[in-house]
Amino acid sequence: MGEIAKFFRIRPVSTPIVAVTGGKGGTGKTTVAVNLAVALEMYGKRVMLVDLDVDCPNDAVLFRKRLENGEEVTFFKPKINTEKCIKCGKCAEVCLENALIYVKDQFPVFFEELCSGCAACKLICPVDAIEEDHKVLGKVYVSEVNGIKLVSGELKPTEARSPLVAFKTKQKTYEVAEKESFDVILVDTAPGVHNPVVRALQGTDFALAVTEPTPLGAHDLGRILDLTKTLGVSTSIVLNRADIKGGFKEIIYNICKKYNVKIVSEIPFDEKLIEAYVRGVPVVKLFPNSPSAKAIFKLAEYISERLK
């Protein structure tokens, strides 16, 4: 367990990295991430916000920011030169994903949907018959909005390799952080506990798990806490819509007790937050004295203290 945790803490920058994550979609994770970034900027922090929900990036949408001039994320795929190929089958032997199938005395057949892009086939070919081809998987965008540096990864529709796009987005984050000075990097992860979430949590100092007082919220909170525990990422809880009628706050409290984690902010159900969401302006900017904004400012103070 210790070695796994050590691996996932590797990173090339010293800027503190805080992940905003959650076990299920719809809990308000992105709304919290965007408003927290703005609140920290209002407190004088230089903030980078990274949208690593590459299947459905929404941070820019909440800012009403149009993303342009994205850098393509490309994927290696083999192209077989039949004039050079000697039909030895070594490329198929080395392919762990079985993306290349070999039948004796026939040219290998390539199944693109199985390929991981490892390029082992190219390296093993004795006659250089495997040529390099590429496919665009998505794009990574770097922009500035409300004084915040925004890095967004976006998977191309119909593609299924979101971990690779998440990985490239994380690489771009480090490149930007090496060139510019930031007080904190906020990473907005995808919901769930799948590969892109692991990619997003890799190298973070601590995480905020956003949940809600519902049966599904409680169930998936346990799952994300299992993941962060496995990765060795210290985690605190943000309870969104904390005062909804018929809520299951007691269940959330029990889960926090079980995992020995704390609720650091309870954000109430607030019509002002909904109005700000519809208008495309962060609630901490539009209605700074609203109950939800005050709770987010409190969360920003908590983050500022931890950064010290």
C-alpha positions as MATLAB code, in Angstrom:
seq = 'MGEIAKFFRIRPVSTPIVAVTGGKGGTGKTTVAVNLAVALEMYGKRVMLVDLDVDCPNDAVLFRKRLENGEEVTFFKPKINTEKCIKCGKCAEVCLENALIYVKDQFPVFFEELCSGCAACKLICPVDAIEEDHKVLGKVYVSEVNGIKLVSGELKPTEARSPLVAFKTKQKTYEVAEKESFDVILVDTAPGVHNPVVRALQGTDFALAVTEPTPLGAHDLGRILDLTKTLGVSTSIVLNRADIKGGFKEIIYNICKKYNVKIVSEIPFDEKLIEAYVRGVPVVKLFPNSPSAKAIFKLAEYISERLK';
ca = [
       0.000    0.000    0.000;
       2.837    2.379    0.875;
       4.545    1.883   -2.493;
       1.292    2.599   -4.348;
       0.811    5.811   -2.392;
       4.422    6.833   -3.042;
       4.022    6.297   -6.794;
       0.919    8.451   -7.040;
       2.591   11.369   -5.239;
       5.272   11.763   -7.893;
       5.117   15.152   -9.627;
       7.594   17.639  -11.133;
       6.308   20.893   -9.560;
       6.304   22.238   -6.006;
       3.064   24.256   -6.257;
       0.410   22.863   -3.868;
      -2.193   20.785   -5.732;
      -5.723   20.379   -4.366;
      -8.213   18.030   -6.029;
     -11.962   18.643   -6.001;
     -13.498   15.234   -6.532;
     -16.535   13.110   -5.771;
     -17.900    9.604   -6.085;
     -20.950   10.558   -8.146;
     -21.993   13.142  -10.689;
     -24.489   15.867   -9.917;
     -23.299   16.721   -6.413;
     -22.060   20.175   -7.481;
     -18.386   19.280   -7.700;
     -17.637   21.579  -10.637;
     -19.694   24.426   -9.172;
     -17.655   24.132   -5.970;
     -14.353   23.971   -7.885;
     -15.086   27.049  -10.007;
     -16.383   29.153   -7.115;
     -13.530   28.044   -4.871;
     -11.017   29.098   -7.532;
     -12.658   32.520   -7.798;
     -12.850   32.910   -4.011;
      -9.157   32.104   -3.639;
      -8.342   34.595   -6.388;
     -10.399   37.214   -4.538;
      -8.238   36.490   -1.481;
      -5.181   37.405   -3.526;
      -4.070   33.913   -4.518;
      -2.694   33.155   -7.962;
      -4.796   30.158   -9.003;
      -4.636   27.584  -11.774;
      -7.860   25.630  -12.303;
      -7.483   22.351  -14.181;
     -10.542   20.651  -15.672;
      -9.665   16.956  -15.802;
     -13.205   15.752  -16.386;
     -12.154   15.241  -19.994;
     -15.287   13.311  -20.988;
     -17.464   16.277  -20.066;
     -15.404   19.397  -19.203;
     -17.679   22.086  -17.793;
     -15.446   24.568  -15.965;
     -15.236   26.836  -19.000;
     -19.010   26.552  -19.471;
     -19.638   27.881  -15.957;
     -17.334   30.793  -16.743;
     -19.111   31.336  -20.086;
     -15.646   31.018  -21.607;
     -15.210   29.779  -25.164;
     -12.193   27.505  -25.505;
     -10.067   28.096  -28.597;
      -6.717   27.097  -30.125;
      -6.461   23.765  -28.355;
      -3.363   21.599  -28.590;
      -4.159   18.222  -30.130;
      -3.676   15.059  -28.101;
      -2.486   12.428  -30.535;
      -2.325    8.671  -30.225;
       0.242    6.372  -31.818;
      -1.192    3.685  -34.032;
       0.816    1.311  -36.229;
       0.738    1.454  -39.997;
       1.984   -1.714  -41.648;
       4.178   -1.257  -44.690;
       3.339   -4.374  -46.693;
       6.333   -3.822  -48.986;
       8.690   -4.268  -46.037;
       6.730   -6.727  -43.885;
       8.175  -10.254  -43.897;
       5.132  -11.748  -42.123;
       7.159  -12.920  -39.123;
       4.372  -12.181  -36.608;
       6.670  -10.698  -33.967;
       4.569   -7.537  -33.764;
       1.504   -9.591  -32.842;
       3.473  -11.622  -30.289;
       4.538   -8.509  -28.384;
       1.096   -6.856  -28.451;
      -0.423   -7.421  -25.003;
      -3.793   -5.962  -26.066;
      -4.084   -8.284  -29.100;
      -4.598   -5.263  -31.318;
      -2.477   -7.007  -33.935;
      -3.550  -10.464  -35.059;
      -1.203  -12.658  -37.081;
      -2.039  -15.656  -39.229;
       0.863  -17.586  -40.768;
       1.956  -16.280  -44.160;
      -0.458  -13.335  -43.886;
       0.079   -9.668  -43.104;
      -0.905   -8.749  -39.514;
      -4.406   -7.351  -39.073;
      -4.773   -4.232  -36.914;
      -7.740   -3.588  -34.587;
      -7.528    0.092  -33.673;
     -10.071   -0.039  -30.830;
      -7.822   -2.444  -28.882;
      -4.566   -0.550  -29.342;
      -3.027    1.171  -26.297;
      -0.496    3.147  -28.338;
       2.515    1.599  -26.585;
       4.489    1.265  -29.876;
       6.008   -2.068  -28.801;
       5.197   -3.438  -32.253;
       7.291   -0.716  -33.881;
      10.214   -1.390  -31.569;
      10.190   -5.171  -32.084;
       9.842   -5.230  -35.874;
      13.156   -6.495  -37.350;
      12.663   -4.818  -40.745;
      11.063   -1.485  -39.734;
       7.806   -2.425  -41.413;
       5.742   -0.764  -38.659;
       5.434    2.900  -39.491;
       4.143    5.607  -37.189;
       0.629    6.893  -37.713;
      -1.461    9.102  -35.440;
      -5.040    9.634  -34.458;
      -6.394   12.727  -32.660;
      -8.007   11.786  -29.320;
      -8.855   15.250  -28.054;
      -7.441   18.649  -27.204;
      -5.918   20.542  -24.289;
      -6.769   24.226  -23.895;
      -4.953   26.905  -21.890;
      -6.751   30.187  -21.256;
      -7.229   32.971  -18.716;
     -10.563   33.906  -17.140;
     -11.350   36.146  -14.153;
      -7.646   36.309  -13.335;
      -7.472   32.513  -13.150;
      -5.367   30.316  -15.418;
      -7.660   27.631  -16.842;
      -6.352   24.366  -18.290;
      -9.015   22.117  -19.820;
      -8.766   18.669  -21.366;
     -11.448   17.544  -23.805;
     -11.936   14.061  -25.236;
     -12.992   13.937  -28.872;
     -16.563   12.630  -29.282;
     -16.769    8.872  -30.036;
     -13.290    8.290  -28.570;
     -12.840    6.059  -25.543;
      -9.290    6.797  -24.393;
     -10.020    9.423  -21.767;
      -7.085    8.337  -19.523;
      -4.621    9.390  -22.231;
      -6.254   12.806  -22.621;
      -6.290   13.223  -18.831;
      -2.610   12.308  -18.711;
      -1.711   14.856  -21.424;
      -3.784   17.527  -19.664;
      -1.857   16.861  -16.458;
       1.416   17.155  -18.382;
       0.316   20.523  -19.774;
      -0.567   21.626  -16.233;
       2.981   20.927  -15.110;
       4.421   22.748  -18.147;
       2.391   25.877  -17.355;
       3.271   25.662  -13.648;
       6.969   25.522  -14.467;
       6.737   28.738  -16.522;
       4.449   30.752  -14.238;
       4.123   31.178  -10.480;
       0.965   29.953   -8.725;
      -0.087   29.738   -5.094;
      -2.321   26.737   -5.712;
      -3.431   24.384   -8.475;
      -7.065   23.269   -8.203;
      -7.861   20.071  -10.079;
     -11.501   19.395  -10.932;
     -11.677   15.630  -11.434;
     -14.279   13.531  -13.188;
     -16.861   11.905  -10.903;
     -16.386    8.264   -9.946;
     -13.404    6.053   -9.175;
     -12.230    5.067  -12.669;
      -8.895    5.557  -14.422;
      -9.188    9.293  -15.294;
     -10.012   10.051  -11.639;
      -6.885    8.196  -10.561;
      -4.912   10.210  -13.125;
      -6.348   13.433  -11.713;
      -5.601   12.510   -8.089;
      -2.023   11.537   -8.925;
       0.405   13.914   -7.220;
      -2.193   15.916   -5.259;
      -1.454   17.184   -1.752;
      -4.999   16.677   -0.530;
      -8.530   16.328   -1.861;
     -11.979   17.745   -1.228;
     -14.702   15.155   -1.785;
     -17.985   16.868   -2.661;
     -21.091   14.930   -1.682;
     -24.765   15.451   -0.835;
     -27.057   14.100    1.923;
     -28.746   11.450   -0.245;
     -28.488    7.632   -0.300;
     -26.520    7.736   -3.575;
     -24.323   10.536   -2.286;
     -23.524    8.522    0.845;
     -22.826    5.319   -1.086;
     -20.467    6.957   -3.566;
     -18.747    9.005   -0.864;
     -17.572    5.715    0.610;
     -16.197    4.664   -2.760;
     -14.184    7.848   -3.341;
     -12.818    7.668    0.216;
     -11.712    4.090   -0.439;
      -9.851    5.328   -3.526;
      -8.143    8.297   -1.878;
      -7.136    6.085    1.044;
      -5.555    3.599   -1.369;
      -3.668    6.406   -3.091;
      -2.594    7.956    0.199;
      -4.344   11.276   -0.518;
      -5.576   13.132    2.577;
      -9.265   13.960    2.070;
     -11.821   16.307    3.608;
     -15.539   16.496    2.880;
     -17.655   19.268    1.378;
     -21.343   18.623    2.019;
     -23.328   20.397   -0.694;
     -27.062   21.101   -0.443;
     -26.602   20.248    3.209;
     -30.037   21.409    4.358;
     -32.312   19.873    1.716;
     -35.558   18.525    3.115;
     -35.535   14.813    3.787;
     -31.740   14.738    3.619;
     -29.582   11.972    5.066;
     -26.977   14.040    6.909;
     -26.665   11.456    9.660;
     -25.510    8.852    7.138;
     -22.831   11.233    5.860;
     -21.681   11.906    9.419;
     -21.402    8.173   10.066;
     -19.303    7.664    6.947;
     -17.001   10.507    7.993;
     -16.606    8.863   11.390;
     -15.878    5.483    9.813;
     -13.127    6.904    7.578;
     -11.896    9.413   10.156;
     -12.412   12.420    7.866;
     -13.935   15.835    8.568;
     -16.629   17.910    6.922;
     -14.891   21.241    6.350;
     -17.802   23.037    4.696;
     -21.572   22.611    4.571;
     -23.011   24.520    1.619;
     -26.751   25.140    2.007;
     -29.318   24.821   -0.745;
     -29.411   28.375   -2.062;
     -31.562   29.906   -4.791;
     -28.931   32.606   -5.271;
     -26.417   29.927   -6.263;
     -28.880   28.558   -8.818;
     -29.482   32.043  -10.210;
     -25.742   32.670  -10.477;
     -25.313   29.293  -12.171;
     -27.956   30.162  -14.776;
     -26.443   33.604  -15.398;
     -22.958   32.160  -15.826;
     -21.377   34.175  -13.019;
     -19.782   32.542   -9.945;
     -22.015   33.055   -6.905;
     -19.072   34.392   -4.889;
     -18.867   37.252   -7.403;
     -22.550   37.853   -8.084;
     -23.980   37.313   -4.596;
     -21.012   37.384   -2.165;
     -23.298   37.734    0.868;
     -25.524   34.780   -0.004;
     -25.462   31.700    2.275;
     -23.764   29.517   -0.350;
     -21.110   32.138   -1.118;
     -20.311   32.534    2.579;
     -19.841   28.763    2.875;
     -17.495   28.759   -0.120;
     -15.500   31.683    1.292;
     -15.167   29.663    4.491;
     -13.860   26.774    2.408;
     -11.379   29.116    0.722;
     -10.124   30.197    4.149;
      -9.673   26.551    5.093;
      -7.632   25.936    1.928;
      -5.551   29.057    2.552;
      -4.728   27.839    6.058;
      -3.718   24.411    4.795;
      -1.500   25.983    2.150;
       0.472   27.711    4.886;
];
